[in-house]
């Protein structure tokens, strides 16, 4: 009794756990679980399946993935940077339309554009049929390029991923001080020299970031490469899991794919190194754009029209035509069920992702310690991880937990609980949250950063607890940012394919999966309605992004440089 009494004062002096710090760290650990699980398989001894993959197809996976990365990298840079420069610094007819129209391909998932063009350019498609009618050709009389090849996949992915480079490059060009460009002009630099030696180096960090995002999306793509029959890491993981039935080998393949992603992240960090780009002036004026004339004007119009036409208008028109032709098939109850399933999943995930983003962003604001900062950084890494890898990392621990609980309940109570996590929507929603938390977190942090800390202090002086400050002060002010975050996650979930294919419960389907299944069965016209619904949903965030970029240049109303 004496020793217990003596210990009580010591217990009373123990520090109380901080709910905000603990909540952020626990949530980050939970969201990092899939990546930790995948990397833990690096230390598992190689099995027969892994050795078989290593001897037969691993080299092909690596080669095809590297060629795909190189080709898409060249493609997105070649389209994105000139387009961003022209609409930001040049004046030509239609510039204001191209400012937002060049973002439209972002609403088109890569697998949808892939099978749309395949349907248009196949032997039985409208293009080759029309050519045969015009010239009287028959089978074997002419050569036509085959789209279902590696170059075809590079072209498809470049057409829909260049907006990442365009988006960030344009924002960087708009934010540049006109003083810098005018100084270069006084030193004798023409438009091309000013672009190559001044504007482009200043925009390099943004361009590299856009390029790395496009390359991560390339590594994460499953629908396009699977539809074209290409052997890459994502198709290999899927085949190893479902074809060979070896989760360990699939996880080891996922770990190799993750190493590619981390190399990309390191390259992006290395490219910046210690370079810093600052404006010496805080005053801005309207950008005096170059007035294009003659052939330059025509070249700008054609150059901006090509990616819009081939990346959005043509495939969207073909999808609309197919949807009209098959309206009797899709105006049925099962299509409405698909729409309901997709909307339900997207809505649940969007709300959860924004709630987690609020917890982490506000926890970091309240407790700006290195631990909390690292936890937030780790939690937001999921966006760089392909959906296939996240699915493998989710299903393994969830299946183990399900089997453990089921065995315990059978042994103790004679009751089987079944697959309460891995066999339900819980696993799927969790995977979505891991994948898309960064989208909501970045948006929420941007909105929270605009609120002065003095408002927190004033609210706390009035007696409000941190949770009430967040709910009653910050959330109403951040309403626009929260709605944007909800919308961005909502649309990303509608488009997500590989994680949905692996983790969806039995007899549960979504628009993305149905579109891919029908396209894989060569029922391209029947898949158009589901694909068109996804594309239309993706247009809304594109418009929001365009408006945000257009207002990004500070000092729009100032007239002094």
PDB file of N, CA and C in Angstrom, residues 37-123:
ATOM      1  N   UNK A  37       3.160  -3.217 -46.043  1.00  0.00           N
ATOM      2  CA  UNK A  37       2.953  -4.646 -46.299  1.00  0.00           C
ATOM      3  C   UNK A  37       3.646  -5.077 -47.582  1.00  0.00           C
ATOM      4  N   UNK A  38       3.502  -4.269 -48.628  1.00  0.00           N
ATOM      5  CA  UNK A  38       4.121  -4.624 -49.912  1.00  0.00           C
ATOM      6  C   UNK A  38       5.639  -4.699 -49.780  1.00  0.00           C
ATOM      7  N   UNK A  39       6.231  -3.705 -49.122  1.00  0.00           N
ATOM      8  CA  UNK A  39       7.694  -3.702 -49.003  1.00  0.00           C
ATOM      9  C   UNK A  39       8.196  -4.796 -48.072  1.00  0.00           C
ATOM     10  N   UNK A  40       7.364  -5.238 -47.140  1.00  0.00           N
ATOM     11  CA  UNK A  40       7.811  -6.318 -46.248  1.00  0.00           C
ATOM     12  C   UNK A  40       8.064  -7.606 -47.020  1.00  0.00           C
ATOM     13  N   UNK A  41       7.427  -7.768 -48.192  1.00  0.00           N
ATOM     14  CA  UNK A  41       7.619  -8.995 -48.969  1.00  0.00           C
ATOM     15  C   UNK A  41       8.964  -9.021 -49.697  1.00  0.00           C
ATOM     16  N   UNK A  42       9.667  -7.896 -49.671  1.00  0.00           N
ATOM     17  CA  UNK A  42      11.016  -7.901 -50.253  1.00  0.00           C
ATOM     18  C   UNK A  42      11.915  -8.854 -49.474  1.00  0.00           C
ATOM     19  N   UNK A  43      11.655  -8.991 -48.175  1.00  0.00           N
ATOM     20  CA  UNK A  43      12.509  -9.817 -47.323  1.00  0.00           C
ATOM     21  C   UNK A  43      12.024 -11.268 -47.242  1.00  0.00           C
ATOM     22  N   UNK A  44      10.902 -11.585 -47.923  1.00  0.00           N
ATOM     23  CA  UNK A  44      10.405 -12.969 -47.937  1.00  0.00           C
ATOM     24  C   UNK A  44      11.217 -13.762 -48.963  1.00  0.00           C
ATOM     25  N   UNK A  45      11.686 -14.983 -48.615  1.00  0.00           N
ATOM     26  CA  UNK A  45      12.440 -15.784 -49.597  1.00  0.00           C
ATOM     27  C   UNK A  45      11.644 -16.006 -50.873  1.00  0.00           C
ATOM     28  N   UNK A  46      12.360 -15.937 -51.999  1.00  0.00           N
ATOM     29  CA  UNK A  46      11.691 -16.072 -53.303  1.00  0.00           C
ATOM     30  C   UNK A  46      11.115 -17.468 -53.474  1.00  0.00           C
ATOM     31  N   UNK A  47       9.870 -17.536 -53.936  1.00  0.00           N
ATOM     32  CA  UNK A  47       9.232 -18.819 -54.189  1.00  0.00           C
ATOM     33  C   UNK A  47       9.414 -19.256 -55.633  1.00  0.00           C
ATOM     34  N   UNK A  48       8.797 -20.388 -55.981  1.00  0.00           N
ATOM     35  CA  UNK A  48       8.952 -20.913 -57.340  1.00  0.00           C
ATOM     36  C   UNK A  48       8.344 -19.974 -58.383  1.00  0.00           C
ATOM     37  N   UNK A  49       7.176 -19.362 -58.020  1.00  0.00           N
ATOM     38  CA  UNK A  49       6.514 -18.471 -58.976  1.00  0.00           C
ATOM     39  C   UNK A  49       7.377 -17.245 -59.264  1.00  0.00           C
ATOM     40  N   UNK A  50       7.963 -16.675 -58.207  1.00  0.00           N
ATOM     41  CA  UNK A  50       8.813 -15.503 -58.398  1.00  0.00           C
ATOM     42  C   UNK A  50      10.033 -15.861 -59.261  1.00  0.00           C
ATOM     43  N   UNK A  51      10.646 -17.020 -58.992  1.00  0.00           N
ATOM     44  CA  UNK A  51      11.786 -17.439 -59.796  1.00  0.00           C
ATOM     45  C   UNK A  51      11.378 -17.645 -61.259  1.00  0.00           C
ATOM     46  N   UNK A  52      10.169 -18.207 -61.443  1.00  0.00           N
ATOM     47  CA  UNK A  52       9.666 -18.395 -62.809  1.00  0.00           C
ATOM     48  C   UNK A  52       9.464 -17.045 -63.504  1.00  0.00           C
ATOM     49  N   UNK A  53       8.880 -16.087 -62.780  1.00  0.00           N
ATOM     50  CA  UNK A  53       8.685 -14.745 -63.360  1.00  0.00           C
ATOM     51  C   UNK A  53      10.023 -14.104 -63.689  1.00  0.00           C
ATOM     52  N   UNK A  54      10.970 -14.280 -62.797  1.00  0.00           N
ATOM     53  CA  UNK A  54      12.289 -13.669 -62.991  1.00  0.00           C
ATOM     54  C   UNK A  54      12.986 -14.220 -64.233  1.00  0.00           C
ATOM     55  N   UNK A  55      12.804 -15.522 -64.489  1.00  0.00           N
ATOM     56  CA  UNK A  55      13.484 -16.145 -65.632  1.00  0.00           C
ATOM     57  C   UNK A  55      12.762 -15.903 -66.956  1.00  0.00           C
ATOM     58  N   UNK A  56      11.480 -15.617 -66.905  1.00  0.00           N
ATOM     59  CA  UNK A  56      10.703 -15.551 -68.153  1.00  0.00           C
ATOM     60  C   UNK A  56      10.243 -14.140 -68.534  1.00  0.00           C
ATOM     61  N   UNK A  57       9.507 -13.461 -67.667  1.00  0.00           N
ATOM     62  CA  UNK A  57       8.823 -12.231 -68.091  1.00  0.00           C
ATOM     63  C   UNK A  57       9.277 -10.963 -67.376  1.00  0.00           C
ATOM     64  N   UNK A  58      10.085 -11.085 -66.325  1.00  0.00           N
ATOM     65  CA  UNK A  58      10.442  -9.889 -65.561  1.00  0.00           C
ATOM     66  C   UNK A  58      11.193  -8.875 -66.427  1.00  0.00           C
ATOM     67  N   UNK A  59      12.111  -9.377 -67.254  1.00  0.00           N
ATOM     68  CA  UNK A  59      12.856  -8.454 -68.119  1.00  0.00           C
ATOM     69  C   UNK A  59      11.921  -7.726 -69.085  1.00  0.00           C
ATOM     70  N   UNK A  60      10.922  -8.452 -69.595  1.00  0.00           N
ATOM     71  CA  UNK A  60       9.958  -7.811 -70.501  1.00  0.00           C
ATOM     72  C   UNK A  60       9.150  -6.751 -69.769  1.00  0.00           C
ATOM     73  N   UNK A  61       8.758  -7.044 -68.519  1.00  0.00           N
ATOM     74  CA  UNK A  61       8.032  -6.044 -67.733  1.00  0.00           C
ATOM     75  C   UNK A  61       8.874  -4.778 -67.580  1.00  0.00           C
ATOM     76  N   UNK A  62      10.153  -4.965 -67.228  1.00  0.00           N
ATOM     77  CA  UNK A  62      11.019  -3.807 -67.003  1.00  0.00           C
ATOM     78  C   UNK A  62      11.216  -3.022 -68.309  1.00  0.00           C
ATOM     79  N   UNK A  63      11.510  -3.730 -69.394  1.00  0.00           N
ATOM     80  CA  UNK A  63      11.768  -3.065 -70.677  1.00  0.00           C
ATOM     81  C   UNK A  63      10.539  -2.298 -71.152  1.00  0.00           C
ATOM     82  N   UNK A  64       9.392  -2.961 -71.161  1.00  0.00           N
ATOM     83  CA  UNK A  64       8.173  -2.293 -71.634  1.00  0.00           C
ATOM     84  C   UNK A  64       7.818  -1.086 -70.761  1.00  0.00           C
ATOM     85  N   UNK A  65       7.982  -1.233 -69.447  1.00  0.00           N
ATOM     86  CA  UNK A  65       7.652  -0.115 -68.554  1.00  0.00           C
ATOM     87  C   UNK A  65       8.585   1.061 -68.795  1.00  0.00           C
ATOM     88  N   UNK A  66       9.888   0.781 -68.999  1.00  0.00           N
ATOM     89  CA  UNK A  66      10.837   1.874 -69.246  1.00  0.00           C
ATOM     90  C   UNK A  66      10.564   2.560 -70.586  1.00  0.00           C
ATOM     91  N   UNK A  67      10.286   1.755 -71.626  1.00  0.00           N
ATOM     92  CA  UNK A  67       9.969   2.351 -72.938  1.00  0.00           C
ATOM     93  C   UNK A  67       8.707   3.203 -72.837  1.00  0.00           C
ATOM     94  N   UNK A  68       7.721   2.686 -72.108  1.00  0.00           N
ATOM     95  CA  UNK A  68       6.472   3.434 -71.924  1.00  0.00           C
ATOM     96  C   UNK A  68       6.738   4.753 -71.207  1.00  0.00           C
ATOM     97  N   UNK A  69       7.556   4.710 -70.156  1.00  0.00           N
ATOM     98  CA  UNK A  69       7.876   5.931 -69.412  1.00  0.00           C
ATOM     99  C   UNK A  69       8.604   6.941 -70.297  1.00  0.00           C
ATOM    100  N   UNK A  70       9.588   6.462 -71.055  1.00  0.00           N
ATOM    101  CA  UNK A  70      10.356   7.381 -71.911  1.00  0.00           C
ATOM    102  C   UNK A  70       9.453   7.999 -72.984  1.00  0.00           C
ATOM    103  N   UNK A  71       8.656   7.159 -73.645  1.00  0.00           N
ATOM    104  CA  UNK A  71       7.794   7.668 -74.718  1.00  0.00           C
ATOM    105  C   UNK A  71       6.769   8.659 -74.210  1.00  0.00           C
ATOM    106  N   UNK A  72       6.116   8.333 -73.099  1.00  0.00           N
ATOM    107  CA  UNK A  72       5.101   9.241 -72.551  1.00  0.00           C
ATOM    108  C   UNK A  72       5.761  10.523 -72.051  1.00  0.00           C
ATOM    109  N   UNK A  73       6.965  10.401 -71.470  1.00  0.00           N
ATOM    110  CA  UNK A  73       7.680  11.596 -71.006  1.00  0.00           C
ATOM    111  C   UNK A  73       7.944  12.558 -72.142  1.00  0.00           C
ATOM    112  N   UNK A  74       8.437  12.031 -73.255  1.00  0.00           N
ATOM    113  CA  UNK A  74       8.698  12.885 -74.414  1.00  0.00           C
ATOM    114  C   UNK A  74       7.389  13.480 -74.950  1.00  0.00           C
ATOM    115  N   UNK A  75       6.365  12.646 -75.009  1.00  0.00           N
ATOM    116  CA  UNK A  75       5.086  13.095 -75.557  1.00  0.00           C
ATOM    117  C   UNK A  75       4.446  14.208 -74.743  1.00  0.00           C
ATOM    118  N   UNK A  76       4.395  14.056 -73.422  1.00  0.00           N
ATOM    119  CA  UNK A  76       3.718  15.073 -72.602  1.00  0.00           C
ATOM    120  C   UNK A  76       4.500  16.379 -72.573  1.00  0.00           C
ATOM    121  N   UNK A  77       5.839  16.284 -72.633  1.00  0.00           N
ATOM    122  CA  UNK A  77       6.633  17.522 -72.670  1.00  0.00           C
ATOM    123  C   UNK A  77       6.456  18.237 -74.004  1.00  0.00           C
ATOM    124  N   UNK A  78       6.440  17.455 -75.089  1.00  0.00           N
ATOM    125  CA  UNK A  78       6.318  18.053 -76.423  1.00  0.00           C
ATOM    126  C   UNK A  78       4.970  18.732 -76.621  1.00  0.00           C
ATOM    127  N   UNK A  79       3.939  18.241 -75.969  1.00  0.00           N
ATOM    128  CA  UNK A  79       2.609  18.856 -76.110  1.00  0.00           C
ATOM    129  C   UNK A  79       2.373  19.918 -75.041  1.00  0.00           C
ATOM    130  N   UNK A  80       2.703  19.580 -73.792  1.00  0.00           N
ATOM    131  CA  UNK A  80       2.299  20.427 -72.669  1.00  0.00           C
ATOM    132  C   UNK A  80       3.013  21.769 -72.604  1.00  0.00           C
ATOM    133  N   UNK A  81       4.346  21.785 -72.800  1.00  0.00           N
ATOM    134  CA  UNK A  81       5.091  23.041 -72.624  1.00  0.00           C
ATOM    135  C   UNK A  81       4.761  24.057 -73.726  1.00  0.00           C
ATOM    136  N   UNK A  82       4.829  23.697 -75.013  1.00  0.00           N
ATOM    137  CA  UNK A  82       4.478  24.712 -76.037  1.00  0.00           C
ATOM    138  C   UNK A  82       3.048  25.222 -75.895  1.00  0.00           C
ATOM    139  N   UNK A  83       2.119  24.324 -75.563  1.00  0.00           N
ATOM    140  CA  UNK A  83       0.727  24.765 -75.409  1.00  0.00           C
ATOM    141  C   UNK A  83       0.601  25.762 -74.262  1.00  0.00           C
ATOM    142  N   UNK A  84       1.263  25.483 -73.138  1.00  0.00           N
ATOM    143  CA  UNK A  84       1.198  26.393 -71.990  1.00  0.00           C
ATOM    144  C   UNK A  84       1.818  27.748 -72.325  1.00  0.00           C
ATOM    145  N   UNK A  85       2.930  27.717 -73.052  1.00  0.00           N
ATOM    146  CA  UNK A  85       3.590  28.973 -73.417  1.00  0.00           C
ATOM    147  C   UNK A  85       2.724  29.807 -74.340  1.00  0.00           C
ATOM    148  N   UNK A  86       2.107  29.160 -75.326  1.00  0.00           N
ATOM    149  CA  UNK A  86       1.308  29.909 -76.307  1.00  0.00           C
ATOM    150  C   UNK A  86       0.104  30.566 -75.659  1.00  0.00           C
ATOM    151  N   UNK A  87      -0.640  29.851 -74.824  1.00  0.00           N
ATOM    152  CA  UNK A  87      -1.845  30.461 -74.242  1.00  0.00           C
ATOM    153  C   UNK A  87      -1.512  31.448 -73.136  1.00  0.00           C
ATOM    154  N   UNK A  88      -0.290  31.384 -72.573  1.00  0.00           N
ATOM    155  CA  UNK A  88       0.081  32.294 -71.491  1.00  0.00           C
ATOM    156  C   UNK A  88       0.734  33.563 -71.998  1.00  0.00           C
ATOM    157  N   UNK A  89       1.609  33.450 -73.004  1.00  0.00           N
ATOM    158  CA  UNK A  89       2.423  34.604 -73.418  1.00  0.00           C
ATOM    159  C   UNK A  89       2.159  35.067 -74.836  1.00  0.00           C
ATOM    160  N   UNK A  90       1.243  34.433 -75.564  1.00  0.00           N
ATOM    161  CA  UNK A  90       0.996  34.838 -76.947  1.00  0.00           C
ATOM    162  C   UNK A  90      -0.474  35.211 -77.113  1.00  0.00           C
ATOM    163  N   UNK A  91      -0.747  36.065 -78.102  1.00  0.00           N
ATOM    164  CA  UNK A  91      -2.124  36.477 -78.392  1.00  0.00           C
ATOM    165  C   UNK A  91      -2.494  36.009 -79.796  1.00  0.00           C
ATOM    166  N   UNK A  92      -3.524  35.194 -79.883  1.00  0.00           N
ATOM    167  CA  UNK A  92      -3.991  34.716 -81.185  1.00  0.00           C
ATOM    168  C   UNK A  92      -5.473  34.375 -81.054  1.00  0.00           C
ATOM    169  N   UNK A  93      -6.205  34.324 -82.162  1.00  0.00           N
ATOM    170  CA  UNK A  93      -7.650  34.041 -82.076  1.00  0.00           C
ATOM    171  C   UNK A  93      -7.930  32.703 -81.391  1.00  0.00           C
ATOM    172  N   UNK A  94      -8.877  32.703 -80.465  1.00  0.00           N
ATOM    173  CA  UNK A  94      -9.250  31.466 -79.777  1.00  0.00           C
ATOM    174  C   UNK A  94      -8.422  31.159 -78.547  1.00  0.00           C
ATOM    175  N   UNK A  95      -7.507  32.073 -78.162  1.00  0.00           N
ATOM    176  CA  UNK A  95      -6.632  31.785 -77.021  1.00  0.00           C
ATOM    177  C   UNK A  95      -7.424  31.525 -75.745  1.00  0.00           C
ATOM    178  N   UNK A  96      -8.458  32.338 -75.501  1.00  0.00           N
ATOM    179  CA  UNK A  96      -9.241  32.177 -74.271  1.00  0.00           C
ATOM    180  C   UNK A  96      -9.967  30.834 -74.233  1.00  0.00           C
ATOM    181  N   UNK A  97     -10.389  30.348 -75.383  1.00  0.00           N
ATOM    182  CA  UNK A  97     -11.048  29.030 -75.426  1.00  0.00           C
ATOM    183  C   UNK A  97     -10.025  27.925 -75.166  1.00  0.00           C
ATOM    184  N   UNK A  98      -8.844  28.057 -75.797  1.00  0.00           N
ATOM    185  CA  UNK A  98      -7.826  27.024 -75.616  1.00  0.00           C
ATOM    186  C   UNK A  98      -7.307  26.962 -74.179  1.00  0.00           C
ATOM    187  N   UNK A  99      -7.401  28.078 -73.441  1.00  0.00           N
ATOM    188  CA  UNK A  99      -6.918  28.076 -72.060  1.00  0.00           C
ATOM    189  C   UNK A  99      -7.547  26.939 -71.261  1.00  0.00           C
ATOM    190  N   UNK A 100      -8.873  26.750 -71.414  1.00  0.00           N
ATOM    191  CA  UNK A 100      -9.532  25.682 -70.657  1.00  0.00           C
ATOM    192  C   UNK A 100      -9.739  24.422 -71.501  1.00  0.00           C
ATOM    193  N   UNK A 101      -9.848  24.589 -72.821  1.00  0.00           N
ATOM    194  CA  UNK A 101     -10.084  23.414 -73.666  1.00  0.00           C
ATOM    195  C   UNK A 101      -8.897  22.457 -73.652  1.00  0.00           C
ATOM    196  N   UNK A 102      -7.686  22.992 -73.487  1.00  0.00           N
ATOM    197  CA  UNK A 102      -6.514  22.120 -73.455  1.00  0.00           C
ATOM    198  C   UNK A 102      -6.499  21.231 -72.223  1.00  0.00           C
ATOM    199  N   UNK A 103      -7.334  21.542 -71.230  1.00  0.00           N
ATOM    200  CA  UNK A 103      -7.424  20.683 -70.044  1.00  0.00           C
ATOM    201  C   UNK A 103      -8.447  19.555 -70.207  1.00  0.00           C
ATOM    202  N   UNK A 104      -9.296  19.640 -71.241  1.00  0.00           N
ATOM    203  CA  UNK A 104     -10.384  18.665 -71.377  1.00  0.00           C
ATOM    204  C   UNK A 104      -9.916  17.213 -71.454  1.00  0.00           C
ATOM    205  N   UNK A 105      -8.805  16.887 -72.137  1.00  0.00           N
ATOM    206  CA  UNK A 105      -8.380  15.479 -72.152  1.00  0.00           C
ATOM    207  C   UNK A 105      -8.142  14.889 -70.777  1.00  0.00           C
ATOM    208  N   UNK A 106      -7.961  15.759 -69.772  1.00  0.00           N
ATOM    209  CA  UNK A 106      -7.774  15.257 -68.409  1.00  0.00           C
ATOM    210  C   UNK A 106      -9.020  14.520 -67.913  1.00  0.00           C
ATOM    211  N   UNK A 107     -10.176  14.848 -68.484  1.00  0.00           N
ATOM    212  CA  UNK A 107     -11.420  14.187 -68.079  1.00  0.00           C
ATOM    213  C   UNK A 107     -11.590  12.823 -68.727  1.00  0.00           C
ATOM    214  N   UNK A 108     -10.693  12.482 -69.645  1.00  0.00           N
ATOM    215  CA  UNK A 108     -10.825  11.231 -70.411  1.00  0.00           C
ATOM    216  C   UNK A 108      -9.869  10.183 -69.846  1.00  0.00           C
ATOM    217  N   UNK A 109     -10.356   9.164 -69.120  1.00  0.00           N
ATOM    218  CA  UNK A 109      -9.449   8.113 -68.636  1.00  0.00           C
ATOM    219  C   UNK A 109      -8.719   7.444 -69.795  1.00  0.00           C
ATOM    220  N   UNK A 110      -7.477   7.028 -69.554  1.00  0.00           N
ATOM    221  CA  UNK A 110      -6.643   6.493 -70.639  1.00  0.00           C
ATOM    222  C   UNK A 110      -7.258   5.240 -71.253  1.00  0.00           C
ATOM    223  N   UNK A 111      -7.836   4.364 -70.421  1.00  0.00           N
ATOM    224  CA  UNK A 111      -8.375   3.121 -70.981  1.00  0.00           C
ATOM    225  C   UNK A 111      -9.593   3.394 -71.865  1.00  0.00           C
ATOM    226  N   UNK A 112     -10.324   4.460 -71.585  1.00  0.00           N
ATOM    227  CA  UNK A 112     -11.496   4.771 -72.404  1.00  0.00           C
ATOM    228  C   UNK A 112     -11.073   5.305 -73.772  1.00  0.00           C
ATOM    229  N   UNK A 113     -10.081   6.190 -73.793  1.00  0.00           N
ATOM    230  CA  UNK A 113      -9.617   6.707 -75.084  1.00  0.00           C
ATOM    231  C   UNK A 113      -8.952   5.592 -75.876  1.00  0.00           C
ATOM    232  N   UNK A 114      -8.337   4.642 -75.186  1.00  0.00           N
ATOM    233  CA  UNK A 114      -7.658   3.538 -75.883  1.00  0.00           C
ATOM    234  C   UNK A 114      -8.655   2.674 -76.646  1.00  0.00           C
ATOM    235  N   UNK A 115      -9.716   2.255 -75.999  1.00  0.00           N
ATOM    236  CA  UNK A 115     -10.632   1.388 -76.740  1.00  0.00           C
ATOM    237  C   UNK A 115     -11.551   2.172 -77.674  1.00  0.00           C
ATOM    238  N   UNK A 116     -11.721   3.473 -77.434  1.00  0.00           N
ATOM    239  CA  UNK A 116     -12.483   4.268 -78.393  1.00  0.00           C
ATOM    240  C   UNK A 116     -11.725   4.378 -79.719  1.00  0.00           C
ATOM    241  N   UNK A 117     -10.427   4.701 -79.643  1.00  0.00           N
ATOM    242  CA  UNK A 117      -9.636   4.788 -80.874  1.00  0.00           C
ATOM    243  C   UNK A 117      -9.468   3.421 -81.522  1.00  0.00           C
ATOM    244  N   UNK A 118      -9.380   2.384 -80.707  1.00  0.00           N
ATOM    245  CA  UNK A 118      -9.284   1.045 -81.283  1.00  0.00           C
ATOM    246  C   UNK A 118     -10.532   0.740 -82.105  1.00  0.00           C
ATOM    247  N   UNK A 119     -11.692   1.083 -81.571  1.00  0.00           N
ATOM    248  CA  UNK A 119     -12.931   0.862 -82.309  1.00  0.00           C
ATOM    249  C   UNK A 119     -13.018   1.698 -83.576  1.00  0.00           C
ATOM    250  N   UNK A 120     -12.473   2.910 -83.541  1.00  0.00           N
ATOM    251  CA  UNK A 120     -12.533   3.780 -84.712  1.00  0.00           C
ATOM    252  C   UNK A 120     -11.555   3.342 -85.798  1.00  0.00           C
ATOM    253  N   UNK A 121     -10.371   2.814 -85.385  1.00  0.00           N
ATOM    254  CA  UNK A 121      -9.304   2.539 -86.348  1.00  0.00           C
ATOM    255  C   UNK A 121      -9.155   1.067 -86.692  1.00  0.00           C
ATOM    256  N   UNK A 122      -9.953   0.183 -86.083  1.00  0.00           N
ATOM    257  CA  UNK A 122      -9.878  -1.241 -86.421  1.00  0.00           C
ATOM    258  C   UNK A 122     -10.307  -1.486 -87.866  1.00  0.00           C
ATOM    259  N   UNK A 123     -10.087  -2.724 -88.326  1.00  0.00           N
ATOM    260  CA  UNK A 123     -10.437  -3.062 -89.711  1.00  0.00           C
ATOM    261  C   UNK A 123     -11.925  -2.822 -89.981  1.00  0.00           C
TER     262      UNK A 123
END
